[in-house]
Amino acid sequence: MDSAALPASAPDGYRSGFVALIGRPNVGKSTLMNQLVGTKLAITSPLAQTTRNRLRGILTTDRAQLVLVDTPGIHKPHHLLGERLVKAARAAASAVNLVLLLMDGSKPAGRGDGFIVELLKGCRVPVLVALNKQDLVKPACATALQAGYQALIGDCPSFPISATTARGCQALLEAMVGQLPPGPYLYPPDLVSDQPERLLMAELIREQVLHHTHAEIPHSVAVSIEQVLEEKTRTCVLATVLVERNSQKRILIGKGGSMLGTIGRGARLQLQKLIDGKVYLEIFVKVAPHWRRNPVKLAELGYGEEM
């Protein structure tokens, strides 16, 4: 619904609340948030552990306002950054009005799914389950796959969906609204995110790194926005991409700067969509050895204990 058509204050019977999107890495949490909100807020890639921040997208309808919290995938961490990402996801589940557990419904349930189900058994708020990626499920396998997940989650309501095609998303949304408490607008109805613009910029640049690099590079990269200057005809953005080793820096820059140029061009197009204007983007690559294990560097990049 067009936000311009919404009243300035929430009508009687309105519902509002925070919804945590919880699940294993790469189950489609970010894709679902983008689909529901109707715009690109969270970056996506085929790689696991793409999401690092607890991004919030705001969906406002004539019946309810849902603040969707896209959390990092719950996984076995291998470094301090991983530990903090998992901690952030767990914390989100305890500070919301509703938990939406996403599972990859195109594959049989695994041990990781069982771990998260056990983790949520003590949850004090309602839990719904979305069996995502139904667009990848062969019709002959659908019943058996859904039965396997239902056996795992018990009486918890489940919804087969495709975050990519929007299949089943409306029914899921209706169920989510029904679980929210009565309440006013939590944010202005025309707002789609409360995240700082610089954070969104950094994430869009990191997304291009994920799309164009391989092996260990994507997980070893962090992006910080050093400067944003508003000029008459364009916005100038200065960004730094951190890696952990010189060999990674060479790969990221590429022969004659070719890889960095490709990343920069893709990122600039996304940034222009974000701010709806022309962007001049300059990217520098720096080496920060073992930054994922350095608590000071993690705090500087926004991955502190309080994330």
Tab-separated table of C-alpha atoms in Angstrom:
chain	number	residue	atom	x	y	z
A	1	MET	CA	0.000	0.000	0.000
A	2	ASP	CA	1.255	3.489	-0.866
A	3	SER	CA	2.455	5.149	2.342
A	4	ALA	CA	0.973	8.438	1.128
A	5	ALA	CA	-2.474	6.875	1.511
A	6	LEU	CA	-1.877	5.895	5.139
A	7	PRO	CA	-3.239	8.073	7.955
A	8	ALA	CA	-0.826	10.177	9.992
A	9	SER	CA	-1.634	8.165	13.119
A	10	ALA	CA	-2.494	4.491	13.420
A	11	PRO	CA	-6.252	3.750	13.433
A	12	ASP	CA	-8.104	1.791	16.117
A	13	GLY	CA	-7.306	-1.911	16.066
A	14	TYR	CA	-3.900	-1.325	14.502
A	15	ARG	CA	-1.070	-3.771	15.238
A	16	SER	CA	2.672	-3.233	15.381
A	17	GLY	CA	5.785	-5.009	16.536
A	18	PHE	CA	9.262	-6.331	15.867
A	19	VAL	CA	9.778	-9.577	13.951
A	20	ALA	CA	13.123	-11.403	14.048
A	21	LEU	CA	14.056	-13.387	10.944
A	22	ILE	CA	16.042	-16.333	12.306
A	23	GLY	CA	17.664	-19.262	10.534
A	24	ARG	CA	20.786	-20.961	9.285
A	25	PRO	CA	23.065	-19.114	6.861
A	26	ASN	CA	21.815	-18.773	3.289
A	27	VAL	CA	18.179	-19.760	3.875
A	28	GLY	CA	16.862	-16.534	2.325
A	29	LYS	CA	16.267	-14.212	5.277
A	30	SER	CA	17.587	-11.146	3.476
A	31	THR	CA	15.715	-11.997	0.280
A	32	LEU	CA	12.472	-12.340	2.228
A	33	MET	CA	12.951	-9.008	3.982
A	34	ASN	CA	13.588	-7.283	0.664
A	35	GLN	CA	10.518	-8.983	-0.817
A	36	LEU	CA	8.207	-7.972	2.030
A	37	VAL	CA	9.452	-4.403	2.325
A	38	GLY	CA	9.367	-3.976	-1.437
A	39	THR	CA	12.847	-2.523	-1.823
A	40	LYS	CA	16.444	-3.661	-1.498
A	41	LEU	CA	17.713	-3.116	2.030
A	42	ALA	CA	19.696	-6.265	2.772
A	43	ILE	CA	22.417	-7.566	0.483
A	44	THR	CA	22.129	-11.095	-0.858
A	45	SER	CA	24.499	-13.639	-2.369
A	46	PRO	CA	24.724	-17.421	-2.780
A	47	LEU	CA	27.415	-17.451	-0.087
A	48	ALA	CA	26.600	-18.369	3.490
A	49	GLN	CA	27.025	-15.767	6.243
A	50	THR	CA	26.359	-12.823	3.929
A	51	THR	CA	24.424	-10.887	6.585
A	52	ARG	CA	26.582	-9.447	9.373
A	53	ASN	CA	24.456	-6.667	10.839
A	54	ARG	CA	21.010	-6.805	12.378
A	55	LEU	CA	19.349	-4.853	9.591
A	56	ARG	CA	15.826	-3.558	10.126
A	57	GLY	CA	13.273	-3.144	7.383
A	58	ILE	CA	9.907	-1.500	8.038
A	59	LEU	CA	6.736	-2.718	6.364
A	60	THR	CA	3.694	-0.512	6.940
A	61	THR	CA	0.238	-1.592	5.763
A	62	ASP	CA	-3.263	-0.378	6.529
A	63	ARG	CA	-3.526	-3.044	9.259
A	64	ALA	CA	-0.091	-3.251	10.829
A	65	GLN	CA	3.488	-2.059	10.951
A	66	LEU	CA	6.114	-4.796	11.036
A	67	VAL	CA	9.720	-3.999	11.882
A	68	LEU	CA	11.638	-6.877	10.305
A	69	VAL	CA	14.999	-7.655	11.903
A	70	ASP	CA	17.261	-9.520	9.472
A	71	THR	CA	19.785	-11.409	11.601
A	72	PRO	CA	23.078	-13.152	10.771
A	73	GLY	CA	22.731	-16.869	10.096
A	74	ILE	CA	23.149	-19.094	13.141
A	75	HIS	CA	26.207	-21.297	12.592
A	76	LYS	CA	29.221	-22.734	14.393
A	77	PRO	CA	31.598	-19.756	14.667
A	78	HIS	CA	35.290	-20.050	13.803
A	79	HIS	CA	36.514	-16.619	14.931
A	80	LEU	CA	35.512	-13.680	17.132
A	81	LEU	CA	33.481	-12.066	14.356
A	82	GLY	CA	31.497	-15.282	13.916
A	83	GLU	CA	30.871	-15.504	17.654
A	84	ARG	CA	29.499	-11.972	17.726
A	85	LEU	CA	27.281	-12.556	14.691
A	86	VAL	CA	25.689	-15.627	16.277
A	87	LYS	CA	25.309	-13.774	19.570
A	88	ALA	CA	23.528	-10.955	17.733
A	89	ALA	CA	21.098	-13.392	16.122
A	90	ARG	CA	20.282	-15.029	19.449
A	91	ALA	CA	19.819	-11.665	21.134
A	92	ALA	CA	17.383	-10.572	18.429
A	93	ALA	CA	15.130	-13.549	19.150
A	94	SER	CA	14.756	-12.447	22.763
A	95	ALA	CA	13.926	-8.807	22.058
A	96	VAL	CA	11.035	-9.004	19.588
A	97	ASN	CA	7.293	-9.650	19.476
A	98	LEU	CA	7.482	-12.508	16.983
A	99	VAL	CA	10.106	-14.906	15.654
A	100	LEU	CA	9.983	-16.081	12.050
A	101	LEU	CA	12.184	-19.137	11.606
A	102	LEU	CA	13.262	-19.580	7.994
A	103	MET	CA	14.324	-22.975	6.707
A	104	ASP	CA	15.532	-24.098	3.305
A	105	GLY	CA	12.478	-26.099	2.281
A	106	SER	CA	14.174	-27.330	-0.898
A	107	LYS	CA	16.405	-29.673	1.125
A	108	PRO	CA	15.719	-32.219	3.873
A	109	ALA	CA	15.957	-30.903	7.421
A	110	GLY	CA	19.455	-31.132	8.871
A	111	ARG	CA	21.186	-31.083	12.242
A	112	GLY	CA	21.584	-27.317	12.067
A	113	ASP	CA	17.822	-26.906	11.716
A	114	GLY	CA	17.279	-29.121	14.739
A	115	PHE	CA	19.749	-27.041	16.739
A	116	ILE	CA	17.830	-23.831	16.046
A	117	VAL	CA	14.480	-25.469	16.830
A	118	GLU	CA	15.873	-26.552	20.205
A	119	LEU	CA	17.255	-23.062	20.735
A	120	LEU	CA	13.815	-21.539	20.200
A	121	LYS	CA	11.902	-23.950	22.437
A	122	GLY	CA	12.342	-21.606	25.372
A	123	CYS	CA	11.262	-18.596	23.320
A	124	ARG	CA	8.653	-16.472	25.111
A	125	VAL	CA	7.110	-15.007	21.966
A	126	PRO	CA	5.170	-16.698	19.143
A	127	VAL	CA	7.193	-18.555	16.521
A	128	LEU	CA	6.181	-19.101	12.896
A	129	VAL	CA	8.115	-21.178	10.373
A	130	ALA	CA	8.650	-20.338	6.702
A	131	LEU	CA	9.776	-23.196	4.460
A	132	ASN	CA	11.553	-21.132	1.848
A	133	LYS	CA	12.844	-21.846	-1.673
A	134	GLN	CA	9.705	-23.667	-2.799
A	135	ASP	CA	10.498	-22.520	-6.337
A	136	LEU	CA	13.356	-25.055	-6.272
A	137	VAL	CA	11.245	-27.980	-5.039
A	138	LYS	CA	10.134	-30.643	-7.496
A	139	PRO	CA	6.398	-31.362	-7.086
A	140	ALA	CA	7.068	-35.048	-6.460
A	141	CYS	CA	9.284	-34.177	-3.470
A	142	ALA	CA	7.212	-31.398	-1.891
A	143	THR	CA	5.022	-33.503	0.399
A	144	ALA	CA	7.896	-35.545	1.823
A	145	LEU	CA	10.060	-32.479	2.435
A	146	GLN	CA	7.288	-30.596	4.221
A	147	ALA	CA	6.423	-33.659	6.307
A	148	GLY	CA	10.038	-33.926	7.424
A	149	TYR	CA	10.099	-30.336	8.585
A	150	GLN	CA	6.717	-30.618	10.280
A	151	ALA	CA	7.984	-33.596	12.261
A	152	LEU	CA	10.882	-31.427	13.417
A	153	ILE	CA	8.885	-28.331	14.382
A	154	GLY	CA	5.834	-30.098	15.816
A	155	ASP	CA	2.736	-27.929	16.203
A	156	CYS	CA	4.461	-24.724	15.129
A	157	PRO	CA	2.578	-23.219	12.140
A	158	SER	CA	4.553	-23.491	8.897
A	159	PHE	CA	4.181	-21.763	5.541
A	160	PRO	CA	5.731	-22.928	2.259
A	161	ILE	CA	7.033	-19.848	0.472
A	162	SER	CA	9.435	-18.572	-2.135
A	163	ALA	CA	11.060	-15.309	-1.114
A	164	THR	CA	12.370	-14.976	-4.667
A	165	THR	CA	9.033	-15.243	-6.486
A	166	ALA	CA	6.780	-14.058	-3.599
A	167	ARG	CA	4.840	-17.332	-3.691
A	168	GLY	CA	3.083	-17.836	-0.356
A	169	CYS	CA	4.406	-14.561	1.062
A	170	GLN	CA	0.981	-12.935	1.372
A	171	ALA	CA	-0.379	-15.804	3.474
A	172	LEU	CA	2.737	-15.665	5.628
A	173	LEU	CA	2.356	-11.911	6.061
A	174	GLU	CA	-1.264	-12.286	7.169
A	175	ALA	CA	-0.203	-14.833	9.783
A	176	MET	CA	2.567	-12.547	11.017
A	177	VAL	CA	0.173	-9.622	11.387
A	178	GLY	CA	-2.201	-11.829	13.365
A	179	GLN	CA	0.526	-12.559	15.918
A	180	LEU	CA	1.451	-8.933	16.595
A	181	PRO	CA	0.040	-7.034	19.580
A	182	PRO	CA	-2.156	-3.949	19.188
A	183	GLY	CA	-0.058	-0.827	18.946
A	184	PRO	CA	0.668	2.471	17.179
A	185	TYR	CA	3.153	3.232	14.436
A	186	LEU	CA	6.631	2.509	15.752
A	187	TYR	CA	8.165	4.513	12.909
A	188	PRO	CA	6.795	7.087	10.449
A	189	PRO	CA	4.685	5.187	7.893
A	190	ASP	CA	6.810	6.325	4.932
A	191	LEU	CA	10.049	4.938	6.412
A	192	VAL	CA	11.366	1.606	5.069
A	193	SER	CA	14.481	1.333	7.257
A	194	ASP	CA	16.023	2.973	10.298
A	195	GLN	CA	19.563	2.055	9.279
A	196	PRO	CA	22.176	4.787	8.710
A	197	GLU	CA	22.747	5.504	5.032
A	198	ARG	CA	26.479	4.864	5.389
A	199	LEU	CA	25.822	1.348	6.665
A	200	LEU	CA	23.627	0.619	3.657
A	201	MET	CA	26.310	2.021	1.352
A	202	ALA	CA	28.994	-0.171	2.906
A	203	GLU	CA	26.794	-3.239	2.573
A	204	LEU	CA	26.094	-2.569	-1.110
A	205	ILE	CA	29.821	-2.339	-1.811
A	206	ARG	CA	30.473	-5.544	0.137
A	207	GLU	CA	27.757	-7.257	-1.890
A	208	GLN	CA	29.699	-6.577	-5.077
A	209	VAL	CA	32.810	-8.095	-3.510
A	210	LEU	CA	30.785	-11.215	-2.680
A	211	HIS	CA	29.471	-11.443	-6.233
A	212	HIS	CA	32.818	-11.079	-7.972
A	213	THR	CA	35.330	-12.897	-5.760
A	214	HIS	CA	35.773	-16.477	-4.622
A	215	ALA	CA	37.499	-18.752	-2.110
A	216	GLU	CA	38.334	-17.054	1.185
A	217	ILE	CA	38.065	-13.461	-0.058
A	218	PRO	CA	34.350	-12.782	0.670
A	219	HIS	CA	34.509	-13.794	4.326
A	220	SER	CA	37.744	-11.855	4.899
A	221	VAL	CA	36.363	-8.539	3.667
A	222	ALA	CA	34.915	-5.593	5.551
A	223	VAL	CA	33.880	-2.218	4.142
A	224	SER	CA	33.854	1.160	5.837
A	225	ILE	CA	32.609	4.443	4.396
A	226	GLU	CA	35.239	7.069	5.132
A	227	GLN	CA	33.554	10.105	3.620
A	228	VAL	CA	30.350	11.180	1.877
A	229	LEU	CA	30.356	14.592	0.215
A	230	GLU	CA	27.227	16.125	-1.286
A	231	GLU	CA	28.021	18.175	-4.387
A	232	LYS	CA	25.640	20.058	-6.677
A	233	THR	CA	25.396	17.352	-9.324
A	234	ARG	CA	26.611	14.222	-7.550
A	235	THR	CA	27.449	12.523	-4.269
A	236	CYS	CA	31.092	11.577	-3.713
A	237	VAL	CA	31.683	8.435	-1.656
A	238	LEU	CA	35.083	7.356	-0.347
A	239	ALA	CA	35.207	3.749	0.857
A	240	THR	CA	37.847	1.435	2.282
A	241	VAL	CA	37.778	-2.318	1.775
A	242	LEU	CA	39.706	-4.257	4.410
A	243	VAL	CA	41.273	-7.662	3.806
A	244	GLU	CA	43.500	-9.787	6.009
A	245	ARG	CA	46.414	-10.609	3.691
A	246	ASN	CA	48.411	-8.985	0.899
A	247	SER	CA	47.526	-11.864	-1.414
A	248	GLN	CA	43.843	-11.050	-0.917
A	249	LYS	CA	44.514	-7.403	-1.697
A	250	ARG	CA	46.175	-8.347	-4.988
A	251	ILE	CA	43.219	-10.539	-5.961
A	252	LEU	CA	40.710	-7.861	-5.022
A	253	ILE	CA	42.496	-5.199	-7.061
A	254	GLY	CA	43.104	-7.513	-10.012
A	255	LYS	CA	45.421	-7.108	-12.980
A	256	GLY	CA	45.690	-3.439	-13.787
A	257	GLY	CA	42.902	-2.729	-11.291
A	258	SER	CA	40.390	-4.726	-13.355
A	259	MET	CA	38.661	-6.511	-10.459
A	260	LEU	CA	38.372	-3.387	-8.340
A	261	GLY	CA	36.987	-1.565	-11.364
A	262	THR	CA	34.309	-4.217	-11.853
A	263	ILE	CA	33.365	-4.088	-8.177
A	264	GLY	CA	33.286	-0.303	-8.227
A	265	ARG	CA	31.049	-0.089	-11.284
A	266	GLY	CA	28.536	-2.524	-9.832
A	267	ALA	CA	28.569	-0.791	-6.456
A	268	ARG	CA	28.131	2.654	-7.996
A	269	LEU	CA	24.969	1.549	-9.796
A	270	GLN	CA	23.516	0.206	-6.544
A	271	LEU	CA	24.469	3.349	-4.625
A	272	GLN	CA	22.765	5.505	-7.247
A	273	LYS	CA	19.572	3.508	-6.756
A	274	LEU	CA	19.895	3.933	-2.998
A	275	ILE	CA	20.196	7.723	-3.035
A	276	ASP	CA	18.343	8.291	-6.325
A	277	GLY	CA	21.128	10.417	-7.772
A	278	LYS	CA	24.554	10.366	-9.403
A	279	VAL	CA	27.446	8.902	-7.420
A	280	TYR	CA	31.205	9.204	-7.740
A	281	LEU	CA	32.735	6.256	-5.888
A	282	GLU	CA	36.380	5.801	-4.944
A	283	ILE	CA	37.486	2.570	-3.264
A	284	PHE	CA	40.786	1.869	-1.525
A	285	VAL	CA	41.933	-1.590	-0.412
A	286	LYS	CA	43.882	-1.939	2.826
A	287	VAL	CA	45.354	-4.903	4.688
A	288	ALA	CA	44.400	-5.348	8.354
A	289	PRO	CA	45.858	-8.700	9.471
A	290	HIS	CA	43.425	-10.901	11.423
A	291	TRP	CA	40.835	-8.134	11.734
A	292	ARG	CA	38.086	-10.710	12.348
A	293	ARG	CA	39.846	-11.745	15.570
A	294	ASN	CA	40.686	-8.220	16.734
A	295	PRO	CA	38.070	-6.823	19.162
A	296	VAL	CA	39.249	-3.238	18.640
A	297	LYS	CA	38.993	-3.467	14.855
A	298	LEU	CA	35.625	-5.223	15.104
A	299	ALA	CA	34.300	-2.395	17.257
A	300	GLU	CA	35.576	0.191	14.757
A	301	LEU	CA	33.693	-1.618	11.990
A	302	GLY	CA	30.457	-1.788	13.972
A	303	TYR	CA	30.753	-5.411	15.095
A	304	GLY	CA	31.121	-4.650	18.792
A	305	GLU	CA	29.752	-6.584	21.746
A	306	GLU	CA	26.531	-4.565	21.641
A	307	MET	CA	25.656	-5.359	18.002
